[in-house]
PDB file of C-alpha atoms in Angstrom:
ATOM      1  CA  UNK J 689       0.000   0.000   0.000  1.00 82.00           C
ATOM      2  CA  UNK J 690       1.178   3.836  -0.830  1.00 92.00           C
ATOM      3  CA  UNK J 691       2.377   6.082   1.667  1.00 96.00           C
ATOM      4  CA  UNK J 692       1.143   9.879   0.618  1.00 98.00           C
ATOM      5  CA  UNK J 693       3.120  11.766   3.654  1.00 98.00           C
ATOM      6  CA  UNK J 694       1.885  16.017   3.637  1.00 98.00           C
ATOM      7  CA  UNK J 695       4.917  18.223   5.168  1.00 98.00           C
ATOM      8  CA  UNK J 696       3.630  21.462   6.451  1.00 98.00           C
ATOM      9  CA  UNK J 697       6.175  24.501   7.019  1.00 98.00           C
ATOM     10  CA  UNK J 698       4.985  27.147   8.545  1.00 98.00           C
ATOM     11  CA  UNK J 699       7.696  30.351   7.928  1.00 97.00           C
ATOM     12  CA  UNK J 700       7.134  33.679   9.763  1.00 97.00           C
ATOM     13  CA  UNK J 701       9.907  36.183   7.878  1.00 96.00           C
ATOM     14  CA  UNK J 702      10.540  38.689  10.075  1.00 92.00           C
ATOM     15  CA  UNK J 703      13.280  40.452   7.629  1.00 91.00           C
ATOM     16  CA  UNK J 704      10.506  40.508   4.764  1.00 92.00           C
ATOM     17  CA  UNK J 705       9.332  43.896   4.056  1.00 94.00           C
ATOM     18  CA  UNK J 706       7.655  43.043   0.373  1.00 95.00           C
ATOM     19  CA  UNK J 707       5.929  40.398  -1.108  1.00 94.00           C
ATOM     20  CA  UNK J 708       8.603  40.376  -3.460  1.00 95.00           C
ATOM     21  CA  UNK J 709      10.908  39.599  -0.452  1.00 94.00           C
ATOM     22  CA  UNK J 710       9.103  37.122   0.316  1.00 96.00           C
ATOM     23  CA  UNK J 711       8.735  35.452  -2.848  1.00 96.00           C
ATOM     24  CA  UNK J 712      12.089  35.200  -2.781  1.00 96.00           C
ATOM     25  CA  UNK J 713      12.480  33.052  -0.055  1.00 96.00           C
ATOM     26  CA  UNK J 714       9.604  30.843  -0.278  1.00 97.00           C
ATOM     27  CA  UNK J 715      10.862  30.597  -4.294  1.00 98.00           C
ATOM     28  CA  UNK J 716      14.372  29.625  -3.285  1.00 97.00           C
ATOM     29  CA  UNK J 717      13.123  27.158  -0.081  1.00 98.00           C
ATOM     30  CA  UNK J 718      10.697  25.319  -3.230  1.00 98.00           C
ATOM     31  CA  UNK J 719      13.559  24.769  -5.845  1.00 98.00           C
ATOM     32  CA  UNK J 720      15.805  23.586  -3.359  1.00 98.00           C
ATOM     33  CA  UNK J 721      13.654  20.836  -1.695  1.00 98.00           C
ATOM     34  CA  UNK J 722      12.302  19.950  -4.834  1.00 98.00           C
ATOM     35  CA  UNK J 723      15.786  19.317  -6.760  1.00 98.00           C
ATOM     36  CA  UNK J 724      17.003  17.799  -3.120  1.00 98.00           C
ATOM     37  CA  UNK J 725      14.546  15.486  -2.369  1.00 98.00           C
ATOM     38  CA  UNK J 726      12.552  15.243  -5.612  1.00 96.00           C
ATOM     39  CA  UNK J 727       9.026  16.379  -2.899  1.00 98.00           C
ATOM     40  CA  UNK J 728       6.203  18.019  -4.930  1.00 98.00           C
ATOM     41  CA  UNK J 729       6.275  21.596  -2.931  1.00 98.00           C
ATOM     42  CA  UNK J 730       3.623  24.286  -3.230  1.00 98.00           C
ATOM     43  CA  UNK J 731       2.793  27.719  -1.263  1.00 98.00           C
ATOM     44  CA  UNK J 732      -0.288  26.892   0.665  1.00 98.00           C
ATOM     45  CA  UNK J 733      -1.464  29.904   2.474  1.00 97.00           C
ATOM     46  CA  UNK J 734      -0.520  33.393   3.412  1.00 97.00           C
ATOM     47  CA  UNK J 735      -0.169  34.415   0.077  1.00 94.00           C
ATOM     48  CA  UNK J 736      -1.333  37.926   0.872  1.00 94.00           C
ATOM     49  CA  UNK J 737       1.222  38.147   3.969  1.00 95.00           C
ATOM     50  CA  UNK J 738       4.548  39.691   3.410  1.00 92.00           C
ATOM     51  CA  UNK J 739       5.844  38.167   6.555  1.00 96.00           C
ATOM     52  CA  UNK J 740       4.210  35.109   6.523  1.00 97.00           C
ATOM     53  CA  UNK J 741       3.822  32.015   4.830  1.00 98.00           C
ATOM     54  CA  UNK J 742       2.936  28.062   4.656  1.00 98.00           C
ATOM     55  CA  UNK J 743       4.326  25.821   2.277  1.00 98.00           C
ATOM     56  CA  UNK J 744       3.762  22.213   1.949  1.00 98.00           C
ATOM     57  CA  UNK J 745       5.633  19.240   0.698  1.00 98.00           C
ATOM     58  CA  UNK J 746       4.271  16.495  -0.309  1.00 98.00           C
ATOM     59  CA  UNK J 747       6.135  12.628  -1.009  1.00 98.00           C
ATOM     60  CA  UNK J 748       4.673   9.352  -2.709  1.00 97.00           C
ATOM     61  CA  UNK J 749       6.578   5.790  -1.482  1.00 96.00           C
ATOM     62  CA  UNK J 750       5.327   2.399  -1.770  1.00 96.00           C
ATOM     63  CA  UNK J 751       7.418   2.291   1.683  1.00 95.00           C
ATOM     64  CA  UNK J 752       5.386   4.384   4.818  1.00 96.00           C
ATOM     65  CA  UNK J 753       9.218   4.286   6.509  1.00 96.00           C
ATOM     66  CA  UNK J 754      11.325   5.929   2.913  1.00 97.00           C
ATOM     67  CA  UNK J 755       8.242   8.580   2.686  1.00 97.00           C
ATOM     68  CA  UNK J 756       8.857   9.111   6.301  1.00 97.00           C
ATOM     69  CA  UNK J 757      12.528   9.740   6.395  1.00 98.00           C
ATOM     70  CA  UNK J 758      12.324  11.848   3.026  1.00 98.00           C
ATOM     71  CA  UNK J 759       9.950  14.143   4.939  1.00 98.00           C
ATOM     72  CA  UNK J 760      12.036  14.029   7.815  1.00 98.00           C
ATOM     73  CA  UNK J 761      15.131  15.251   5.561  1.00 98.00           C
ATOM     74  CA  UNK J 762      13.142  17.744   4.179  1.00 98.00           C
ATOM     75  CA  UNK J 763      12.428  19.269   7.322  1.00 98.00           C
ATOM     76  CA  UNK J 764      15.985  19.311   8.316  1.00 98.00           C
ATOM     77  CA  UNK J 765      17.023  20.858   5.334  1.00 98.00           C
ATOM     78  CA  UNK J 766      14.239  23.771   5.577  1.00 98.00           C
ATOM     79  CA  UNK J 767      15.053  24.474   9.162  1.00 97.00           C
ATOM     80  CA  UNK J 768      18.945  24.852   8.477  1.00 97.00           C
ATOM     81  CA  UNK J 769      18.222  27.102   5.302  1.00 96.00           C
ATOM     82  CA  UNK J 770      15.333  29.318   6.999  1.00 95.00           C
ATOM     83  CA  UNK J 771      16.826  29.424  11.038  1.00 92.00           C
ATOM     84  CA  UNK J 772      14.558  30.736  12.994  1.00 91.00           C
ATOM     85  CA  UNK J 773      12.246  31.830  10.500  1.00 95.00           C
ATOM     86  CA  UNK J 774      10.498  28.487  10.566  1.00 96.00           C
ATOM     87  CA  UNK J 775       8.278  28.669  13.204  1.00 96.00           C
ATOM     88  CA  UNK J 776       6.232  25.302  12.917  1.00 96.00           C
ATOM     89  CA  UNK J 777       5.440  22.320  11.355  1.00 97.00           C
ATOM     90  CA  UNK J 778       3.349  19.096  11.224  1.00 98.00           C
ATOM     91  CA  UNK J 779       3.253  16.259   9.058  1.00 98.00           C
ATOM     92  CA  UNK J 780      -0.418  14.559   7.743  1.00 97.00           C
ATOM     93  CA  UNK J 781      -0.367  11.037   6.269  1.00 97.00           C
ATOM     94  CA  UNK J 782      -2.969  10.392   3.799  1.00 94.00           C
ATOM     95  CA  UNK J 783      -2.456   6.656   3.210  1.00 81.00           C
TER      96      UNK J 783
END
């Protein structure tokens, strides 16, 4: 059976004083965790907030442990690159 494992990031940018500046960020955190990790990784909310936003990453594994320690990785590798400006996250299984 599939494993369908949801990441949720939830990034409060304090130095973000645009929505450009923000794009930035959340633009550079997608590319890199999706060339990493090969996750499918959207912006899910917050897209009106300069200093706020939520981006989700999503991984597909016939193995529920893999899926698990991709997302795991991925989470790693978005709290070294954002510091403190990840401020939560959770992870949903669908399957």
């Amino acid at each position: 059976m599939a494993a369908i494992g949801v990441l949720t990031l939830e990034l409060r940018l304090q130095n973000s004083h645009s929505l450009k500046d923000k794009r930035h960020v959340v633009q550079s955190l997608k590319d890199r965790l999706r060339s990493k990790f090969n996750v499918a990784v959207a912006e899910i909310d917050y897209q009106d907030l300069w200093q706020r936003a939520a981006v989700a990453a999503v991984t597909v594994s016939s193995d529920h442990t893999h899926a698990e320690k991709v997302l795991r990785s991925v989470e790693e590798e978005a709290a070294q690159m954002l510091g403190g400006e990840l401020a939560d996250t959770s992870v949903e299984w669908l399957c």
